[in-house]
Every structure is written in structure tokens, then in C-alpha cells.
Short mmCIF file of C-alpha atoms (C1' of nucleotides) in Angstrom, two decimals:
data_model
loop_
_atom_site.label_atom_id
_atom_site.label_comp_id
_atom_site.label_asym_id
_atom_site.label_seq_id
_atom_site.Cartn_x
_atom_site.Cartn_y
_atom_site.Cartn_z
CA MET Y 1 -4.15 39.58 -5.41
CA THR Y 2 -6.54 36.72 -5.87
CA ARG Y 3 -5.57 34.35 -8.64
CA VAL Y 4 -8.33 32.71 -10.72
CA LEU Y 5 -7.85 29.93 -13.24
CA VAL Y 6 -10.53 29.90 -15.97
CA VAL Y 7 -10.86 26.59 -17.82
CA ASP Y 8 -13.08 26.72 -20.90
CA ASP Y 9 -12.76 25.98 -24.60
CA ASP Y 10 -15.16 28.67 -25.75
CA PRO Y 11 -13.01 31.73 -26.59
CA THR Y 12 -15.93 34.11 -26.44
CA LEU Y 13 -16.93 33.09 -22.95
CA VAL Y 14 -13.33 33.08 -21.78
CA ARG Y 15 -12.81 36.58 -23.05
CA ALA Y 16 -15.96 37.79 -21.32
CA LEU Y 17 -14.87 36.22 -18.05
CA VAL Y 18 -11.35 37.56 -18.29
CA VAL Y 19 -12.53 41.09 -18.92
CA ASN Y 20 -15.01 41.03 -16.07
CA LEU Y 21 -12.64 39.42 -13.60
CA ARG Y 22 -9.73 41.69 -14.47
CA ALA Y 23 -12.04 44.66 -13.94
CA ARG Y 24 -12.69 43.31 -10.43
CA HIS Y 25 -8.94 43.13 -9.81
CA PHE Y 26 -8.59 39.39 -10.05
CA GLU Y 27 -5.46 37.93 -11.54
CA VAL Y 28 -6.70 35.63 -14.31
CA GLU Y 29 -5.07 32.69 -16.03
CA THR Y 30 -6.79 30.58 -18.66
CA ALA Y 31 -6.66 27.05 -20.02
CA SER Y 32 -8.67 25.64 -22.90
CA ASP Y 33 -8.42 21.94 -22.10
CA GLY Y 34 -8.19 19.70 -19.06
CA GLY Y 35 -4.57 18.64 -19.38
CA THR Y 36 -3.37 22.22 -19.62
CA ALA Y 37 -5.56 23.16 -16.69
CA LEU Y 38 -4.08 20.50 -14.43
CA ARG Y 39 -0.53 21.38 -15.41
CA ARG Y 40 -1.11 25.10 -14.99
CA ALA Y 41 -2.77 24.63 -11.61
CA ALA Y 42 0.15 22.54 -10.42
CA SER Y 43 2.84 24.93 -11.57
CA HIS Y 44 0.99 28.05 -10.48
CA PRO Y 45 -1.59 27.22 -7.80
CA PRO Y 46 -4.69 29.43 -8.13
CA ASP Y 47 -6.98 30.62 -5.35
CA LEU Y 48 -10.09 29.62 -7.27
CA VAL Y 49 -10.92 27.58 -10.36
CA ILE Y 50 -13.80 28.22 -12.77
CA LEU Y 51 -14.23 25.04 -14.78
CA ASP Y 52 -16.41 24.39 -17.79
CA LEU Y 53 -17.45 20.74 -17.93
CA GLY Y 54 -17.48 20.52 -21.73
CA LEU Y 55 -13.78 20.19 -22.54
CA PRO Y 56 -12.18 18.68 -25.64
CA ASP Y 57 -9.80 16.22 -23.99
CA LEU Y 58 -10.74 15.12 -20.47
CA ASP Y 59 -14.11 14.76 -18.84
CA GLY Y 60 -14.63 17.75 -16.63
CA LEU Y 61 -15.13 15.53 -13.60
CA GLU Y 62 -11.69 14.03 -14.16
CA VAL Y 63 -10.24 17.51 -13.92
CA VAL Y 64 -12.09 18.01 -10.63
CA ALA Y 65 -10.73 14.71 -9.34
CA GLY Y 66 -7.23 15.53 -10.54
CA LEU Y 67 -7.25 18.81 -8.67
CA ARG Y 68 -8.79 17.35 -5.55
CA GLY Y 69 -5.97 14.84 -5.44
CA TRP Y 70 -3.64 17.43 -4.00
CA THR Y 71 -5.44 20.71 -3.38
CA ASP Y 72 -8.55 22.09 -1.69
CA VAL Y 73 -8.79 25.09 -3.97
CA PRO Y 74 -12.45 26.14 -4.48
CA ILE Y 75 -13.85 24.90 -7.79
CA ILE Y 76 -16.92 26.44 -9.42
CA VAL Y 77 -18.27 24.33 -12.25
CA LEU Y 78 -19.98 25.84 -15.28
CA SER Y 79 -22.21 23.71 -17.44
CA ALA Y 80 -25.09 23.89 -19.87
CA ARG Y 81 -26.59 20.74 -18.40
CA ASP Y 82 -29.32 21.66 -15.94
CA THR Y 83 -30.29 18.21 -14.69
CA GLN Y 84 -30.20 17.36 -11.03
CA TRP Y 85 -27.90 14.40 -11.63
CA ALA Y 86 -25.28 16.43 -13.42
CA LYS Y 87 -25.15 18.74 -10.44
CA VAL Y 88 -24.98 15.89 -7.94
CA ASP Y 89 -22.13 14.24 -9.85
CA ALA Y 90 -20.07 17.41 -10.07
CA LEU Y 91 -20.60 18.42 -6.45
CA ASP Y 92 -19.85 14.95 -5.15
CA ALA Y 93 -16.72 14.80 -7.29
CA GLY Y 94 -15.44 17.69 -5.21
CA ALA Y 95 -16.76 20.86 -6.84
CA ASP Y 96 -17.85 23.65 -4.50
CA ASP Y 97 -20.61 25.10 -6.66
CA TYR Y 98 -22.43 24.43 -9.92
CA VAL Y 99 -23.66 27.25 -12.17
CA THR Y 100 -25.75 26.53 -15.25
CA LYS Y 101 -25.24 28.43 -18.48
CA PRO Y 102 -26.39 30.95 -19.36
CA PHE Y 103 -25.59 32.68 -16.11
CA GLY Y 104 -25.43 36.24 -14.87
CA MET Y 105 -21.99 37.61 -14.28
CA ASP Y 106 -23.05 39.19 -11.00
CA GLU Y 107 -24.33 35.89 -9.70
CA LEU Y 108 -21.08 34.15 -10.64
CA LEU Y 109 -19.09 36.85 -8.91
CA ALA Y 110 -21.23 36.53 -5.79
CA ARG Y 111 -20.73 32.75 -5.78
CA MET Y 112 -17.00 33.29 -6.21
CA ARG Y 113 -16.99 35.61 -3.23
CA ALA Y 114 -18.92 33.06 -1.18
CA SER Y 115 -16.51 30.25 -2.08
CA LEU Y 116 -13.45 32.35 -1.44
CA ARG Y 117 -14.86 33.56 1.87
CA ARG Y 118 -15.46 29.98 2.94
CA ALA Y 119 -12.04 28.81 1.80
CA MET Y 120 -10.14 31.65 3.41
CA PRO Y 121 -9.74 30.26 6.95
CA THR Y 122 -7.83 27.39 5.35
CA PRO Y 123 -5.55 29.41 3.10
CA SER Y 124 -4.40 26.18 1.38
CA ALA Y 125 -1.14 26.64 3.28
CA PRO Y 126 0.99 28.17 0.59
CA VAL Y 127 3.72 28.74 3.16
CA VAL Y 128 5.03 26.07 5.50
CA THR Y 129 7.44 26.98 8.26
CA THR Y 130 9.61 24.84 10.50
CA ASP Y 131 12.21 25.81 13.04
CA ALA Y 132 14.93 25.38 10.44
CA PHE Y 133 13.51 26.65 7.16
CA THR Y 134 10.46 28.11 5.40
CA VAL Y 135 8.92 26.77 2.19
CA ASP Y 136 6.80 29.10 0.05
CA LEU Y 137 5.00 26.85 -2.38
CA ALA Y 138 3.45 29.71 -4.34
CA ALA Y 139 6.69 31.60 -4.78
CA ARG Y 140 8.68 28.38 -5.30
CA ARG Y 141 11.14 29.54 -2.72
CA VAL Y 142 12.92 28.17 0.33
CA VAL Y 143 14.45 30.40 2.97
CA ARG Y 144 16.82 29.32 5.70
CA ASP Y 145 18.48 31.64 8.22
CA GLY Y 146 17.08 34.58 6.28
CA ALA Y 147 18.88 33.59 3.10
CA PRO Y 148 17.26 31.86 0.12
CA VAL Y 149 18.39 28.31 -0.53
CA ARG Y 150 19.35 27.24 -4.04
CA LEU Y 151 17.48 24.08 -5.03
CA THR Y 152 17.72 22.24 -8.32
CA PRO Y 153 14.41 21.55 -10.10
CA THR Y 154 14.35 17.93 -9.01
CA GLU Y 155 15.17 18.80 -5.42
CA TRP Y 156 12.38 21.37 -5.37
CA HIS Y 157 9.84 19.02 -6.90
CA LEU Y 158 10.63 16.34 -4.35
CA LEU Y 159 10.42 18.78 -1.46
CA GLU Y 160 7.14 20.12 -2.82
CA VAL Y 161 5.50 16.69 -2.86
CA LEU Y 162 6.58 16.01 0.70
CA VAL Y 163 5.54 19.43 2.04
CA ARG Y 164 2.11 19.18 0.40
CA SER Y 165 1.25 16.37 2.85
CA PRO Y 166 2.64 17.57 6.17
CA GLY Y 167 3.00 14.79 8.70
CA LYS Y 168 1.78 12.17 6.27
CA LEU Y 169 3.92 9.33 5.08
CA VAL Y 170 4.57 9.43 1.33
CA THR Y 171 5.59 6.09 -0.10
CA HIS Y 172 8.54 5.48 -2.38
CA ALA Y 173 6.18 4.74 -5.26
CA GLU Y 174 4.22 7.96 -4.77
CA LEU Y 175 7.33 10.09 -4.67
CA LEU Y 176 8.87 8.45 -7.72
CA ARG Y 177 5.62 8.70 -9.65
CA ASP Y 178 5.07 12.37 -8.83
CA VAL Y 179 8.64 13.55 -9.32
CA TRP Y 180 10.13 11.27 -11.99
CA GLY Y 181 7.01 9.89 -13.65
CA PRO Y 182 5.04 6.65 -13.57
CA ALA Y 183 7.77 4.70 -15.35
CA TYR Y 184 10.24 5.05 -12.48
CA VAL Y 185 8.24 3.52 -9.65
CA ALA Y 186 10.70 0.62 -9.47
CA GLN Y 187 13.94 2.58 -9.06
CA SER Y 188 14.66 3.57 -5.51
CA ASN Y 189 18.15 4.97 -5.76
CA TYR Y 190 17.05 8.46 -6.78
CA LEU Y 191 15.22 9.02 -3.56
CA ARG Y 192 18.18 8.22 -1.36
CA VAL Y 193 20.44 10.56 -3.29
CA TYR Y 194 18.04 13.49 -3.45
CA LEU Y 195 16.77 13.14 0.08
CA ALA Y 196 20.37 13.34 1.21
CA GLN Y 197 20.89 16.52 -0.81
CA LEU Y 198 17.75 18.10 0.59
CA ARG Y 199 18.81 17.26 4.10
CA ARG Y 200 22.27 18.66 3.47
CA LYS Y 201 20.72 21.93 2.35
CA LEU Y 202 17.82 22.21 4.79
CA GLU Y 203 18.32 20.26 8.00
CA LEU Y 204 20.18 21.83 10.89
CA ASP Y 205 21.98 18.54 11.47
CA PRO Y 206 21.86 16.51 8.24
CA ALA Y 207 23.05 13.42 10.09
CA ARG Y 208 20.05 13.55 12.42
CA PRO Y 209 17.14 14.88 10.39
CA THR Y 210 14.16 16.24 12.28
CA HIS Y 211 11.91 17.31 9.39
CA LEU Y 212 12.66 14.99 6.48
CA ILE Y 213 12.11 11.68 8.21
CA THR Y 214 12.71 8.32 6.60
CA GLU Y 215 10.27 5.52 7.32
CA PRO Y 216 12.35 2.42 6.63
CA GLY Y 217 10.93 0.20 3.93
CA LEU Y 218 7.97 2.49 3.26
CA GLY Y 219 8.87 6.02 2.30
CA TYR Y 220 9.51 9.45 3.73
CA ARG Y 221 7.61 11.97 5.83
CA PHE Y 222 7.80 15.75 6.18
CA GLU Y 223 7.46 16.77 9.81
CA PRO Y 224 6.52 20.47 10.30
CA MET K 1 -24.29 12.74 13.81
CA THR K 2 -24.68 15.85 11.72
CA ARG K 3 -27.24 18.34 13.04
CA VAL K 4 -29.33 20.34 10.55
CA LEU K 5 -31.62 23.26 11.37
CA VAL K 6 -34.45 23.73 8.87
CA VAL K 7 -36.07 27.17 8.89
CA ASP K 8 -39.26 27.47 6.87
CA ASP K 9 -42.88 28.46 7.45
CA ASP K 10 -44.35 26.05 4.91
CA PRO K 11 -45.31 22.92 6.89
CA THR K 12 -45.49 20.75 3.78
CA LEU K 13 -41.98 21.59 2.66
CA VAL K 14 -40.63 21.23 6.17
CA ARG K 15 -42.13 17.78 6.50
CA ALA K 16 -40.66 16.71 3.18
CA LEU K 17 -37.24 17.95 4.19
CA VAL K 18 -37.39 16.33 7.60
CA VAL K 19 -38.35 12.95 6.20
CA ASN K 20 -35.60 13.01 3.58
CA LEU K 21 -32.91 14.23 5.92
CA ARG K 22 -33.79 11.80 8.69
CA ALA K 23 -33.60 9.00 6.14
CA ARG K 24 -30.04 10.15 5.39
CA HIS K 25 -29.20 9.96 9.10
CA PHE K 26 -29.15 13.67 9.73
CA GLU K 27 -30.37 14.98 13.05
CA VAL K 28 -33.04 17.57 12.15
CA GLU K 29 -34.45 20.48 14.10
CA THR K 30 -37.00 22.90 12.69
CA ALA K 31 -38.07 26.50 13.16
CA SER K 32 -40.94 28.28 11.42
CA ASP K 33 -39.85 31.86 11.90
CA GLY K 34 -36.66 33.86 12.12
CA GLY K 35 -36.74 34.62 15.82
CA THR K 36 -37.17 31.01 16.76
CA ALA K 37 -34.44 30.02 14.33
CA LEU K 38 -31.91 32.39 15.87
CA ARG K 39 -32.79 31.31 19.40
CA ARG K 40 -32.67 27.63 18.55
CA ALA K 41 -29.37 27.94 16.71
CA ALA K 42 -27.88 29.70 19.71
CA SER K 43 -29.09 27.18 22.27
CA HIS K 44 -28.28 24.15 20.14
CA PRO K 45 -25.66 24.99 17.52
CA PRO K 46 -26.31 23.13 14.26
CA ASP K 47 -23.73 21.91 11.73
CA LEU K 48 -25.75 23.33 8.83
CA VAL K 49 -28.73 25.64 8.34
CA ILE K 50 -31.32 25.44 5.58
CA LEU K 51 -33.09 28.77 5.48
CA ASP K 52 -36.15 29.83 3.52
CA LEU K 53 -36.10 33.54 2.78
CA GLY K 54 -39.87 34.04 2.98
CA LEU K 55 -40.46 34.15 6.71
CA PRO K 56 -43.34 35.79 8.56
CA ASP K 57 -41.41 37.89 11.04
CA LEU K 58 -37.89 38.79 9.97
CA ASP K 59 -36.41 39.28 6.54
CA GLY K 60 -34.42 36.18 5.67
CA LEU K 61 -31.28 38.21 5.17
CA GLU K 62 -31.54 39.47 8.74
CA VAL K 63 -31.47 35.88 9.91
CA VAL K 64 -28.34 35.28 7.87
CA ALA K 65 -26.74 38.37 9.36
CA GLY K 66 -27.82 37.34 12.85
CA LEU K 67 -26.22 33.94 12.49
CA ARG K 68 -23.07 35.30 10.89
CA GLY K 69 -22.64 37.56 13.87
CA TRP K 70 -21.36 34.69 15.94
CA THR K 71 -21.01 31.54 13.87
CA ASP K 72 -19.54 30.29 10.58
CA VAL K 73 -22.06 27.49 10.25
CA PRO K 74 -22.84 26.78 6.57
CA ILE K 75 -26.12 28.37 5.47
CA ILE K 76 -28.03 27.22 2.39
CA VAL K 77 -30.75 29.64 1.38
CA LEU K 78 -33.98 28.50 -0.26
CA SER K 79 -36.09 30.97 -2.19
CA ALA K 80 -38.66 31.21 -4.94
CA ARG K 81 -37.04 34.37 -6.26
CA ASP K 82 -34.82 33.50 -9.19
CA THR K 83 -33.37 36.89 -10.00
CA GLN K 84 -29.67 37.46 -10.06
CA TRP K 85 -29.92 40.25 -7.51
CA ALA K 86 -31.69 38.16 -4.94
CA LYS K 87 -28.89 35.62 -5.14
CA VAL K 88 -26.18 38.26 -4.93
CA ASP K 89 -27.80 39.81 -1.87
CA ALA K 90 -28.15 36.52 -0.05
CA LEU K 91 -24.65 35.28 -0.87
CA ASP K 92 -23.07 38.59 0.05
CA ALA K 93 -25.02 38.64 3.30
CA GLY K 94 -23.11 35.50 4.26
CA ALA K 95 -25.02 32.57 2.80
CA ASP K 96 -22.96 29.70 1.39
CA ASP K 97 -25.37 28.66 -1.33
CA TYR K 98 -28.65 29.72 -2.91
CA VAL K 99 -31.18 27.19 -4.19
CA THR K 100 -34.31 28.30 -6.04
CA LYS K 101 -37.64 26.63 -5.47
CA PRO K 102 -38.78 24.29 -6.75
CA PHE K 103 -35.63 22.23 -6.27
CA GLY K 104 -34.66 18.60 -6.48
CA MET K 105 -33.99 16.86 -3.18
CA ASP K 106 -30.88 15.15 -4.53
CA GLU K 107 -29.41 18.45 -5.65
CA LEU K 108 -30.04 19.97 -2.25
CA LEU K 109 -28.41 17.00 -0.56
CA ALA K 110 -25.38 17.27 -2.85
CA ARG K 111 -25.06 20.97 -2.07
CA MET K 112 -25.33 20.17 1.62
CA ARG K 113 -22.53 17.65 1.28
CA ALA K 114 -20.39 20.20 -0.56
CA SER K 115 -20.95 22.85 2.11
CA LEU K 116 -20.32 20.45 4.94
CA ARG K 117 -17.18 19.12 3.27
CA ARG K 118 -15.85 22.65 2.91
CA ALA K 119 -16.76 23.63 6.48
CA MET K 120 -15.30 20.57 8.14
CA PRO K 121 -11.86 21.41 9.57
CA THR K 122 -10.52 17.87 9.27
CA PRO K 123 -12.65 15.92 6.82
CA SER K 124 -12.95 12.74 8.82
CA ALA K 125 -9.42 11.46 9.10
CA PRO K 126 -9.49 7.75 9.85
CA VAL K 127 -7.90 7.89 13.29
CA VAL K 128 -8.36 5.46 16.13
CA THR K 129 -7.70 6.64 19.65
CA THR K 130 -7.26 4.77 22.89
CA ASP K 131 -6.30 6.01 26.32
CA ALA K 132 -2.69 5.09 25.66
CA PHE K 133 -2.01 5.87 22.00
CA THR K 134 -3.50 7.19 18.73
CA VAL K 135 -3.28 5.48 15.36
CA ASP K 136 -3.66 7.57 12.20
CA LEU K 137 -4.19 5.12 9.39
CA ALA K 138 -4.08 7.73 6.62
CA ALA K 139 -0.81 9.26 7.75
CA ARG K 140 0.63 5.86 8.76
CA ARG K 141 1.56 7.23 12.12
CA VAL K 142 1.23 6.33 15.78
CA VAL K 143 1.42 8.88 18.57
CA ARG K 144 1.83 8.14 22.24
CA ASP K 145 2.20 10.77 24.97
CA GLY K 146 2.39 13.43 22.28
CA ALA K 147 5.46 11.89 20.67
CA PRO K 148 5.45 9.80 17.51
CA VAL K 149 6.30 6.14 17.97
CA ARG K 150 8.81 4.51 15.64
CA LEU K 151 7.38 1.30 14.22
CA THR K 152 9.11 -1.05 11.82
CA PRO K 153 7.19 -1.94 8.64
CA THR K 154 6.17 -5.33 9.97
CA GLU K 155 5.07 -3.92 13.29
CA TRP K 156 2.99 -1.27 11.54
CA HIS K 157 1.41 -3.73 9.16
CA LEU K 158 0.41 -6.01 11.99
CA LEU K 159 -1.02 -3.14 14.01
CA GLU K 160 -2.91 -1.92 10.94
CA VAL K 161 -4.65 -5.24 10.43
CA LEU K 162 -5.70 -5.38 14.06
CA VAL K 163 -6.88 -1.77 14.23
CA ARG K 164 -8.92 -2.13 11.04
CA SER K 165 -11.23 -4.51 12.92
CA PRO K 166 -11.70 -2.83 16.29
CA GLY K 167 -13.00 -5.16 18.96
CA LYS K 168 -13.12 -8.08 16.58
CA LEU K 169 -11.06 -11.22 17.00
CA VAL K 170 -8.49 -11.72 14.24
CA THR K 171 -7.26 -15.30 13.96
CA HIS K 172 -3.64 -16.38 13.67
CA ALA K 173 -4.21 -17.46 10.09
CA GLU K 174 -5.73 -14.13 9.10
CA LEU K 175 -2.91 -12.14 10.62
CA LEU K 176 -0.21 -14.30 9.07
CA ARG K 177 -1.87 -14.18 5.67
CA ASP K 178 -2.35 -10.40 5.70
CA VAL K 179 1.05 -9.47 7.07
CA TRP K 180 3.44 -12.17 5.88
CA GLY K 181 1.56 -13.62 2.94
CA PRO K 182 -0.49 -16.71 2.19
CA ALA K 183 2.53 -19.03 2.39
CA TYR K 184 3.09 -18.43 6.10
CA VAL K 185 -0.25 -19.48 7.54
CA ALA K 186 1.38 -22.42 9.34
CA GLN K 187 4.11 -20.58 11.24
CA SER K 188 2.92 -18.93 14.41
CA ASN K 189 6.14 -17.76 16.02
CA TYR K 190 6.20 -14.43 14.20
CA LEU K 191 3.04 -13.30 15.88
CA ARG K 192 4.27 -13.85 19.40
CA VAL K 193 7.45 -11.92 18.75
CA TYR K 194 5.86 -8.96 16.99
CA LEU K 195 2.88 -8.70 19.29
CA ALA K 196 5.33 -8.47 22.15
CA GLN K 197 7.19 -5.66 20.43
CA LEU K 198 3.99 -3.77 19.73
CA ARG K 199 2.93 -4.09 23.32
CA ARG K 200 6.33 -2.93 24.50
CA LYS K 201 6.02 0.18 22.37
CA LEU K 202 2.33 0.95 22.83
CA GLU K 203 0.86 -0.50 26.00
CA LEU K 204 1.10 1.43 29.24
CA ASP K 205 1.94 -1.80 31.05
CA PRO K 206 3.29 -4.30 28.51
CA ALA K 207 2.92 -7.11 31.00
CA ARG K 208 -0.81 -6.43 31.33
CA PRO K 209 -2.03 -5.41 27.89
CA THR K 210 -5.36 -3.61 27.78
CA HIS K 211 -5.63 -2.95 24.05
CA LEU K 212 -3.73 -5.72 22.28
CA ILE K 213 -5.48 -8.70 23.79
CA THR K 214 -4.54 -12.30 23.12
CA GLU K 215 -7.29 -14.85 22.68
CA PRO K 216 -5.57 -18.12 23.62
CA GLY K 217 -5.59 -20.67 20.87
CA LEU K 218 -7.43 -18.43 18.44
CA GLY K 219 -5.77 -15.12 17.71
CA TYR K 220 -5.60 -11.52 18.87
CA ARG K 221 -8.01 -8.64 19.35
CA PHE K 222 -7.61 -4.86 19.33
CA GLU K 223 -9.68 -3.23 22.05
CA PRO K 224 -10.23 0.56 21.54
"C1'" DT R 1 33.18 24.59 -28.88
"C1'" DC R 2 33.72 24.90 -24.16
"C1'" DG R 3 32.34 24.90 -19.22
"C1'" DG R 4 29.36 24.74 -15.28
"C1'" DG R 5 25.60 22.76 -13.31
"C1'" DT R 6 22.42 18.89 -12.99
"C1'" DC R 7 21.01 14.22 -13.31
"C1'" DT R 8 22.03 9.31 -13.33
"C1'" DT R 9 24.37 5.18 -11.88
"C1'" DG R 10 27.10 1.97 -9.31
"C1'" DA R 11 29.64 0.43 -5.22
"C1'" DC R 12 30.47 0.29 -0.34
"C1'" DG R 13 29.84 0.31 4.88
"C1'" DC R 14 26.84 0.39 8.53
"C1'" DG R 15 22.87 0.14 11.21
"C1'" DA R 16 18.24 -1.49 11.60
"C1'" DT R 17 15.17 -5.05 10.88
"C1'" DC R 18 13.83 -9.65 10.48
"C1'" DC R 19 14.05 -14.41 11.40
"C1'" DT R 20 15.12 -18.24 14.34
"C1'" DG R 21 15.67 -21.33 18.14
"C1'" DA R 22 15.68 -22.02 22.98
"C1'" DC R 23 13.88 -21.27 27.55
"C1'" DG R 24 10.51 -20.30 31.40
"C1'" DC R 25 5.99 -19.68 32.89
"C1'" DG R 26 1.00 -20.36 33.58
"C1'" DC R 27 -3.16 -22.78 32.36
"C1'" DC R 28 -5.74 -26.94 31.80
"C1'" DG R 29 -6.93 -31.65 31.45
"C1'" DT R 30 -5.59 -36.14 33.04
"C1'" DA U 1 0.67 -34.01 41.09
"C1'" DC U 2 2.08 -34.25 36.68
"C1'" DG U 3 2.69 -33.45 31.79
"C1'" DG U 4 1.38 -31.11 27.58
"C1'" DC U 5 0.34 -27.02 25.28
"C1'" DG U 6 0.42 -22.29 24.17
"C1'" DC U 7 2.25 -17.89 25.13
"C1'" DG U 8 5.83 -14.34 26.31
"C1'" DT U 9 10.71 -13.39 26.38
"C1'" DC U 10 15.35 -13.06 24.94
"C1'" DA U 11 19.51 -12.81 22.20
"C1'" DG U 12 22.29 -13.85 18.25
"C1'" DG U 13 23.19 -14.02 13.37
"C1'" DA U 14 21.65 -13.33 8.42
"C1'" DT U 15 19.72 -10.07 5.57
"C1'" DC U 16 18.01 -5.88 3.86
"C1'" DG U 17 17.61 -1.00 3.25
"C1'" DC U 18 19.61 3.43 3.88
"C1'" DG U 19 23.13 7.07 3.63
"C1'" DT U 20 27.26 8.32 1.37
"C1'" DC U 21 30.48 9.17 -2.16
"C1'" DA U 22 32.35 9.73 -6.64
"C1'" DA U 23 32.56 9.29 -11.49
"C1'" DG U 24 30.40 9.62 -15.87
"C1'" DA U 25 26.46 11.27 -18.94
"C1'" DC U 26 23.65 14.85 -20.11
"C1'" DC U 27 21.80 19.56 -20.83
"C1'" DC U 28 22.12 24.41 -21.68
"C1'" DG U 29 23.99 28.89 -21.93
"C1'" DA U 30 28.30 31.51 -23.02
#
DNA sequence: TCGGGTCTTGACGCGATCCTGACGCGCCGT
DNA sequence: ACGGCGCGTCAGGATCGCGTCAAGACCCGA
């Protein structure tokens, strides 16, 4: 089932969208402000985002940027502003399409289909597999030798950040910021401890890791 | 260079598009009817198609279907018809976007960028390749003979500075300042040692370097 | 209130990395 | 021919970062 995240602070419009999308067999989640939208998208990655630019807390473009920081999920922007520059700004910020209000529901649905069709070949890799274990980001689940692996919340969060950038080096600061919060970028003891635990649970030979690689002095890297 | 195929039977509009696109460093080809467009796209596959629906010979949607039969190239449809149903038909036929005439050139360019961004498999990763090794600056990774090369932080930093200015001479002072810090501009022993290590790890014949060239008395140069 | 699980924190040993000095070689000007 | 200069090479010791372990603090459900 295709999951859609609707971000809008107008309850009437949200209700109309929810009803129409549910009727088309989409799974719909909603958020009424930017902060909630970012959190909800992170905890429960959607297949498509419909984003109203007029939000109470964040600028809509900041939400686009926040999402684009870690995901390629298609984003369709809704806005009452019909100027060329508004469209250029939103599209260049990373949005896939820009629909001006008022809009026809059938047109929006067609644009959703077009965006989803285009995004399909790159299914945002919700499942990553190595020769030792399989990580299902959507289901928040790790399987090794056919059996699920028990991970603590912190362990999972750390693994998630690494797996989201396969092959790329993730610095100490990035990991600490994403998992523990911006205040912990100095501490570096956490990483050593939790990387060791992840390796103990996931690597075939924890003493000689082949997937959770340490780059001395810089950070760590997930190798698929 | 990105190749764009413009399909339209209105010479004025075509000329306007060609001028604007060429100015943005696109490579532009044109076709004034559907048959020509399909033939030209087949003989010279474009990276993006801009397609006017009002063509003399074929229905525009047949052109979309013809292209979609064998390619996933992004298609942006232009049309004077602003009804919801026209848009739904075009998008469901396989078009990526639908722009109604009259349109703003900047909006069209932004929508082109969005479509190209989405269609690109690897959105321009900053990688530098030589005949011996490949440097991926984003992932902080070096590959040689298919296997990743282990570099120490200092080695990597030094290589990074050199690779960021391909073909250009980088003086001793610049290298020392960027890698070791402004206080070390006098010392020059570090460079000799670390250049040697880089060559040992990267050059096919470390005794006769072909990519990490020394410029006696001045500095070093990375040759792609 | 108790108990299990999770998170933090510190200390320790070891290996990798970095720095350093010395040596040999080739180039170039004298 | 000779000496100076710059570069490449090597190996040893100091230092740093990483992996490991264990004990205490904390949270949450029973």
C-alpha cells in the first residue's frame, strides 16, 4: 500500500484530501505543521509527501530541505501563490511538482501518479541486504540467519543513520548529532560502545568487521 | 552536456525556447511534427523532451506513448488547454509534467531541472577517476582495482587538497597550510613522507608517478 | 517497591598513525 | 669534477584513537 503524508494546517482541505486518497486506497498520514511533518516522515517514511507551503511554524521550503537532507521521497507542493518565482524556489529547493490552489482533485491525483511512477525505479531502498544481515528501514527490523535481531532504540537509530548512506563515510559529529542530539557532538565514547554492540550483534566476525567499518579519526562507514 | 529535444510547430515559440536553452548550456534539437520527433529521438536519444500537444500530424499523446514504448526520458508537455482532464490524460499517458501556455520561461526551466534531477540515476557525484584509481570526494573513499584503499586521515586530507585542483600546481605552503594548519608552513618534511605513502598506495608504479607529480622546488600537482 | 533492561561513564591495553632524523640519490650550477 | 640542494626512502619511538570491559545510574513495567 502506498503511504502518503499530507502536511497542511487547513483542516477542511486535509479532510478533503484524506477522504479522496483513502478512497483511492492510499494509506494517509497527516501533519499540521512542519516540525511534526519532519518527525513523522523520519519515524514512518512515506512514499509521497503533499506539502502546503503556508505552515504555522516553519517555512515550507525548510521542510522541503529538511526532507531532502536524507530522503528522495517525491514531494508535491501545494500553494496559493501563483507567481513564477514561488514555483522556481520550491522546485529548486527539491520539490518534484508545484500545484496552485485551488486545484482539481483529479489533476492532483494524476500528478501524484506521475511522481510515484518516476520515483518507483529507485524505491528509496527501504530494505538493505548484506551477506550477513538484512535491514528493513520501513519495518524497523533487522534479520540475521532468518531470525530477527533484538536492537535497543539507540542501537537501531545508529544503524539507521549509517545504513541510510551506504558506502558513504559518516563522521563522528554527524552520527552524534543525528542519534544523540546536537549537544553531544563533542563526546566520542558513545560511538565506540554502541558500534561494538552493533558489531557483536550483526557482524559474522565482530573482531574483523566487514560491513560496519571504522575510518580512524573520521567516523564510520556502512559497507553493503 | 544535457540534450533537449523541443517538439513544436510554432516557429516563434521554438526559437524562443532554443535561444533560452542554449543560453543555459543545453544542447537543443528541434522537431516540428510528431513523426520527426519520434525518429529524431530514436536516432539521437535526448535527456529530456519538451512536447507541444498541438501538432499537425499525430496527436500529442500518441507521441508520448511512442516514446514511452522504449524510453523513460523525462517528457514535459506544453499545451494551451487548461482543463483538468487534458492534464490527467497527458500525465497518465506517461508525461512527467504539464505546463499550460502561456508559461514563464523560468518556471519551465525549474520544472526541467526537477525532472532531470529525478531522472538522473546518480545526481552528479563528485568523483574523479584516473586510469589507476577513483576518488569519491562525497563518500570520502578511494577505490583501486575494484577494492577500497585504506587511507589514514592525513593521507586522505592531502589527497583531497590535490584532487580538488586537478591539473593545477599546489605549492608546498598551500598544502601545509590546508592539511597541517597555518603554523606549519615552514616545515616541508611532512610532504615528502606523505606523498610517498600516497604514491605507494595509489600509483601503478610508485617509482614513476603519473598522477601525483612533483614540481621541484615549488609543490605538487594532481594529473587526472 | 522491586527487577530487568538500557544508557552512561571511566579505565585500560593495544594497534595504528604520526612525527622525526638520518641517509642516498639525482639534478644543476660552479 | 665537485659540492649544494631538493627529493625519496626508511625505521624507530611518542602519541593518539579505538575496542573492550565492567560498574553504576536511570527508566519503565510488573
